Coordinates of C-alpha atoms in Angstrom, one line a residue:
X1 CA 0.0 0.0 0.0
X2 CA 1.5 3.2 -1.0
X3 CA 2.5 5.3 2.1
X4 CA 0.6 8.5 1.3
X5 CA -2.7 6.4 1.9
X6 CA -1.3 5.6 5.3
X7 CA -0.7 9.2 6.1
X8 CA -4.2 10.2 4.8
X9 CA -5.8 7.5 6.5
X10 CA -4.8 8.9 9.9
X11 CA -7.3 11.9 9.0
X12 CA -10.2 9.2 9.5
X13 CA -10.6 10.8 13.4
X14 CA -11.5 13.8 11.9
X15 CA -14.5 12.4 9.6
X16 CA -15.7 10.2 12.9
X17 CA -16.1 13.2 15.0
X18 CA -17.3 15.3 12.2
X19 CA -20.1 12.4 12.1
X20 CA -20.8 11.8 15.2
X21 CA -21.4 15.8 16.1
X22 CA -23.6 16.0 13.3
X23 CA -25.9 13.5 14.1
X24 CA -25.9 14.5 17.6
X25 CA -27.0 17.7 16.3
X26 CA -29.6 16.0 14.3
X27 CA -30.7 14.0 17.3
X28 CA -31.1 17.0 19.5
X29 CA -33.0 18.6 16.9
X30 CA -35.4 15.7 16.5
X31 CA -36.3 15.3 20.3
X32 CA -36.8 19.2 20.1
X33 CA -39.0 19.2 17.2
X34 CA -41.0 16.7 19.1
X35 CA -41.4 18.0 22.3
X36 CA -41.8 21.6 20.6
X37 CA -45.0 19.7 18.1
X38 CA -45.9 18.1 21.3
X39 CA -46.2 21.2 23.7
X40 CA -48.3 22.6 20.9
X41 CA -50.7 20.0 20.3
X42 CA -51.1 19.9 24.2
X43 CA -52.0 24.1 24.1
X44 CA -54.5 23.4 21.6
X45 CA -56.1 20.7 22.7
X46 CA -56.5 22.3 26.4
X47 CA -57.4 25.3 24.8
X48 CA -60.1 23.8 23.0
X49 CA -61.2 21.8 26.3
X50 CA -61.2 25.1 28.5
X51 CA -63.2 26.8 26.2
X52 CA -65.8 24.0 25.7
X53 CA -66.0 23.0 29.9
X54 CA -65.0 26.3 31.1
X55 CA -66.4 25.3 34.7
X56 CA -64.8 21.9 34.8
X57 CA -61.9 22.3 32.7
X58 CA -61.1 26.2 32.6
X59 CA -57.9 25.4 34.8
X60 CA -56.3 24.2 31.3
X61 CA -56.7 27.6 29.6
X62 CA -53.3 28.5 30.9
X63 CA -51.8 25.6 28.7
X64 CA -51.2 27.9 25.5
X65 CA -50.1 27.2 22.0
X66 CA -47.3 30.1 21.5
X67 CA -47.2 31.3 17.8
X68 CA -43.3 30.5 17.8
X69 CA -43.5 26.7 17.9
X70 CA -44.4 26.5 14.0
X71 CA -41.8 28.2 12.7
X72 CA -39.8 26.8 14.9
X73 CA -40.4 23.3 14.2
X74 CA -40.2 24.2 10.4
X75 CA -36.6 25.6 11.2
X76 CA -35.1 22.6 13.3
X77 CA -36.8 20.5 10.3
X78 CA -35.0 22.2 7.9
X79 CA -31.4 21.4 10.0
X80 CA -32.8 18.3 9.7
X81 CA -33.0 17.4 6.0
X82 CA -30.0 19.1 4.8
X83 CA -27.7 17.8 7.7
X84 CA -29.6 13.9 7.4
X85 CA -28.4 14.4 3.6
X86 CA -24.4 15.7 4.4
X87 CA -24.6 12.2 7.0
X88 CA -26.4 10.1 3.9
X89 CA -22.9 10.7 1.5
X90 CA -20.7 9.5 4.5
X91 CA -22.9 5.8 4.9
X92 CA -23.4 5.9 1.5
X93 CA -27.2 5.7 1.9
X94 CA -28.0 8.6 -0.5
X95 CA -30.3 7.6 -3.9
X96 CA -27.3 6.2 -6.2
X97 CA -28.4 4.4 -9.4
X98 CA -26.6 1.2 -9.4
X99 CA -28.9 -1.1 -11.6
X100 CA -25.6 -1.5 -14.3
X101 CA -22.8 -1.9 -11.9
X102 CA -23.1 -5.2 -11.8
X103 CA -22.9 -5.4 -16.2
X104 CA -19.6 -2.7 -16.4
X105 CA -16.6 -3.6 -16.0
X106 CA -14.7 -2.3 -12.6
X107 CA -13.2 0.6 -13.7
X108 CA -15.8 2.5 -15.5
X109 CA -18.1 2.2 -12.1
X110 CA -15.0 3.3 -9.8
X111 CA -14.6 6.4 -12.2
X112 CA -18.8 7.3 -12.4
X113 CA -18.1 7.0 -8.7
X114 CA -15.3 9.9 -9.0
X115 CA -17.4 11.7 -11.2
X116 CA -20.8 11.6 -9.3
X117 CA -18.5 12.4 -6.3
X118 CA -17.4 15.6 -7.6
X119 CA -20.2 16.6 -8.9
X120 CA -22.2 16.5 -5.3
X121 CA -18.7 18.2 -4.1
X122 CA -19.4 20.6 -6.6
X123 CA -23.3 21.1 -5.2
X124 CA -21.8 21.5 -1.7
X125 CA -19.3 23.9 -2.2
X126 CA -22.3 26.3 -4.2
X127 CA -24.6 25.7 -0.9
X128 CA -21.6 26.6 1.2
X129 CA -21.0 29.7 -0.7
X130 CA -24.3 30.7 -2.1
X131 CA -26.0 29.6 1.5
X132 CA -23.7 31.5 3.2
X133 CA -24.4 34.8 0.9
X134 CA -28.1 34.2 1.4
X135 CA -27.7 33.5 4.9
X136 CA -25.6 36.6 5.8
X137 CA -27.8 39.2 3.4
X138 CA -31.5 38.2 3.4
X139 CA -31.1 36.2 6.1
X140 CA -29.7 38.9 8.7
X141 CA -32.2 41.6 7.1
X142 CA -35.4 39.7 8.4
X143 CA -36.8 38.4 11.7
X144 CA -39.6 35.7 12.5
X145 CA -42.8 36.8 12.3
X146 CA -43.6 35.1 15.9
X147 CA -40.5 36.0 17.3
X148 CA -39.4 39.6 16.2
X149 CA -35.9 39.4 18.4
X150 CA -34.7 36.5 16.2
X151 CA -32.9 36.7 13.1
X152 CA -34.0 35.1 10.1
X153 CA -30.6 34.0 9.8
X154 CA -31.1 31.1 11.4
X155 CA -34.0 29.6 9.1
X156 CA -31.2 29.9 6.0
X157 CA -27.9 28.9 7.9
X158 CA -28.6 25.1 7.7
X159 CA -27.9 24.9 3.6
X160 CA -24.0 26.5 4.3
X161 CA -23.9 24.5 7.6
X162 CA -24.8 21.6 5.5
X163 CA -22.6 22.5 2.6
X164 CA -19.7 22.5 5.4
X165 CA -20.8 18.7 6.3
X166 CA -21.4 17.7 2.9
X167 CA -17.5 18.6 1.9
X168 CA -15.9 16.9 4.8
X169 CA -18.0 13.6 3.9
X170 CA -17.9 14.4 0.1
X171 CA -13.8 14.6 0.5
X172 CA -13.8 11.2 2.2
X173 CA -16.0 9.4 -0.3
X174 CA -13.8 11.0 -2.7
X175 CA -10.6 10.1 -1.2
X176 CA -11.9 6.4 -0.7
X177 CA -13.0 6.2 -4.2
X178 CA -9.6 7.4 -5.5
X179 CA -8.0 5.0 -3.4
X180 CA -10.0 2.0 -4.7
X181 CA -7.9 2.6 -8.1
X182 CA -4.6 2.1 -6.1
X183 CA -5.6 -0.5 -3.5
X184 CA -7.8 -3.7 -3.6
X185 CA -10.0 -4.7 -1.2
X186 CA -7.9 -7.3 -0.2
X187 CA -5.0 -5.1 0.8
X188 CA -7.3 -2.7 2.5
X189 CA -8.5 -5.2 4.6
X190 CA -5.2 -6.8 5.5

């Protein structure tokens, strides 16, 4: 195995914790969504209830459903789907079309795999830096309707933030596909 793999391979604790702090982060945002959807559901619901037994029930009137928990949901759900995407490249579990791998010979599939690789490395590099315009310009202009002290930044940050994932998994993929040309599976596994 050439010695330059073996010095780039060392990098690999830099992808894990790059990973592993981005699904956290979608974790977190998850549980939040839910217990954000759920404390709203719950105001409506007692809202409804105090209204319609006000002499039984009117204790549950001061169960509200603030105006801030759908566009906040909406915002953690955007994190979401961009940052699920940047973690899809690294397992590999994005939508790939594979039905003719198995008919072409080895080396045309490794080099679609280059090319499809920089092409998504191209897309992440234009939501990096277009997000990131976006972000900082219209973005910092605006402010939620439901919650006029914060920025709208935030509801346009996840595309760079994914953009920034999306490289560091993109660059691995690439790096491992690149490698596949110089190193069989048998030496990588040895």
């Amino acid at each position: 195995m050439p010695k330059i793999f073996n010095t780039l391979d060392k990098i690999r604790p830099a992808y894990d914790i790059t990973y592993k702090v981005t699904m956290l982060l979608c974790k977190l945002l998850l549980i939040a969504d839910i217990l954000i959807t759920s404390y709203a559901v719950l105001g409506r619901y007692c809202q409804q209830l105090a209204h319609t037994y006000p002499d039984m029930l009117g204790w549950l009137g001061v169960i509200k459903d603030p105006a801030w928990t759908e566009q906040i949901v909406l915002t953690c759900m955007s994190y979401m789907a961009v940052l699920s995407a940047a973690l899809a490249i690294r397992t590999g579990a994005h939508i790939r079309m594979t039905a003719f791998d198995t008919y072409l010979p080895k080396t045309v599939v490794k080099v679609s795999n280059v090319v499809a690789d920089i092409g998504v490395l191209a897309l992440a590099v234009i939501m990096l830096v277009v997000g990131w315009e976006y972000t900082t310009t219209l973005g910092s202009k605006g402010f939620y309707e439901s919650i006029p002290w914060l920025s709208r930044f935030w509801m346009y940050f996840p595309v760079p933030l994914a953009g920034i994932a999306m490289i560091v998994f993109e660059l691995e993929a690439l790096y491992e596909h690149i490698k596949s040309f110089f190193i069989t599976e048998e030496e990588a596994t040895a």
